[in-house]
Short mmCIF file of the C-alpha atoms (twelve columns), coordinates in Angstrom:
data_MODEL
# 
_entry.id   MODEL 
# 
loop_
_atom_site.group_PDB 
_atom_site.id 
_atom_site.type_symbol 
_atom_site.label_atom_id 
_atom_site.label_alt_id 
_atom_site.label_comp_id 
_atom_site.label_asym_id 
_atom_site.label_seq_id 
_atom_site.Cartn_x 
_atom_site.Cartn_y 
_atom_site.Cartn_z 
_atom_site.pdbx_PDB_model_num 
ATOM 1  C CA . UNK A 1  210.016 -2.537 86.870 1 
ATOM 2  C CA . UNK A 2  209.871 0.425  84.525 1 
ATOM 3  C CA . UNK A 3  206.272 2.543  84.073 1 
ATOM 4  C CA . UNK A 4  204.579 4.116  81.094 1 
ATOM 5  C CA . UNK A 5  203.289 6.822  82.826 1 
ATOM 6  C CA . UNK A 6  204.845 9.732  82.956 1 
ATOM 7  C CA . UNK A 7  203.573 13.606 83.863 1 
ATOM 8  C CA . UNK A 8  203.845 16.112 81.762 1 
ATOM 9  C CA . UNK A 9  206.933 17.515 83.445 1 
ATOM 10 C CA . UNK A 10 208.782 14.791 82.400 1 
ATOM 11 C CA . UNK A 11 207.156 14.608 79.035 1 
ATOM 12 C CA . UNK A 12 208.578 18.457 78.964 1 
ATOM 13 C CA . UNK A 13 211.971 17.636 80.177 1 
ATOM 14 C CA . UNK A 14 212.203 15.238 77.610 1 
ATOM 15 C CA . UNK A 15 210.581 17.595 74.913 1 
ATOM 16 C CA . UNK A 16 213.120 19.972 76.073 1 
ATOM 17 C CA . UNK A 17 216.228 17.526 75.870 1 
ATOM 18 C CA . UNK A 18 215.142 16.484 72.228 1 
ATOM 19 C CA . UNK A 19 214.758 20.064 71.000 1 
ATOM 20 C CA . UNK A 20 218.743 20.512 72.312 1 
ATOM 21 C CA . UNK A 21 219.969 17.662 71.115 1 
ATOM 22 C CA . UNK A 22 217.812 18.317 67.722 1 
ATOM 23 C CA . UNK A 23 218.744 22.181 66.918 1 
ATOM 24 C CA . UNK A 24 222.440 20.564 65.558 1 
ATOM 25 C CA . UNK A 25 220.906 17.835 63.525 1 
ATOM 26 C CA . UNK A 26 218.236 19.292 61.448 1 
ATOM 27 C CA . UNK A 27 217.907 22.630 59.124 1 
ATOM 28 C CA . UNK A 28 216.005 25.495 60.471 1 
ATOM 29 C CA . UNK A 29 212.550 24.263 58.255 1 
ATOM 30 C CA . UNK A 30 212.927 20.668 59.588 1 
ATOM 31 C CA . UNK A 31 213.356 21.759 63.118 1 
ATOM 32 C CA . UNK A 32 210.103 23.753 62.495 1 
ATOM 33 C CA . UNK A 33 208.176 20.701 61.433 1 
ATOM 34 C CA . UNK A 34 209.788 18.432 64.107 1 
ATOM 35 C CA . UNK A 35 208.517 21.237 66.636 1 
ATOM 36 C CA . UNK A 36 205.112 21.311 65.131 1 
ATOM 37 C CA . UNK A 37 204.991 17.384 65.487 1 
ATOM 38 C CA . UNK A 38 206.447 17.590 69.154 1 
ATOM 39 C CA . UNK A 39 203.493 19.630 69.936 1 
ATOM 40 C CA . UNK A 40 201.064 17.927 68.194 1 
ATOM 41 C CA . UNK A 41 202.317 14.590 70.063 1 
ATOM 42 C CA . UNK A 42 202.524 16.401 73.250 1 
ATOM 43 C CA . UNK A 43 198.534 17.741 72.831 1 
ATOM 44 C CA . UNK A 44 197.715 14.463 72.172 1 
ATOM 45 C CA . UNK A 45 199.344 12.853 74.663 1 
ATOM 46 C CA . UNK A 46 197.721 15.182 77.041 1 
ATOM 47 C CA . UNK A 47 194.516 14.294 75.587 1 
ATOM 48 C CA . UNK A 48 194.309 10.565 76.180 1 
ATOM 49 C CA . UNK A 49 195.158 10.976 79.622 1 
ATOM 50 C CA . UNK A 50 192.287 13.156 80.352 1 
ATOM 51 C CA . UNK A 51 190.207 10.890 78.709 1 
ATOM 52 C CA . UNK A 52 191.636 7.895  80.646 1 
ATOM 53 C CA . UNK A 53 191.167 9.949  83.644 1 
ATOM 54 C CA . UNK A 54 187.695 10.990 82.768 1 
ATOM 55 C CA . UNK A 55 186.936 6.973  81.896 1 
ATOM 56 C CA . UNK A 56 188.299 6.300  85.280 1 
ATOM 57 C CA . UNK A 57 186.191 8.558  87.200 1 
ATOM 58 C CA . UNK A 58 182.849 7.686  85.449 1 
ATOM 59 C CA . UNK A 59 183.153 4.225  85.697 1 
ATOM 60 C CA . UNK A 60 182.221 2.744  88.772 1 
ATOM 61 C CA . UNK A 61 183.768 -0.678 90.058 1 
ATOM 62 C CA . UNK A 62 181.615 -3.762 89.784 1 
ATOM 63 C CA . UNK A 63 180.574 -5.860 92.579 1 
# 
């Protein structure tokens, strides 16, 4: 049974791996964007899981 959660080690392993595998498919300004976008996913990412951890802590099981 595969997961969706994954840390943000992975997440920058994989970030990482992309970026490689990227440099040889895209012009220097596209690889800029597709950075800019990687980072902006990555922030984001990073984001809802504080927030899920944040709505995890505050919310107390029911009885």
């Amino acid at each position: 049974m595969t997961t969706c959660i994954s840390t943000i080690a992975e997440r920058n392993s994989q970030a990482v791996r992309v970026c490689e595998l990227t440099k040889t498919c895209y012009q220097d300004d596209q690889q800029v964007k597709f950075m800019s976008l990687q980072a902006e996913v990555d922030s984001l990412w990073q984001e809802l899981q504080n927030l899920k951890e944040k709505r995890l802590t505050t919310t107390s099981p029911e009885s």
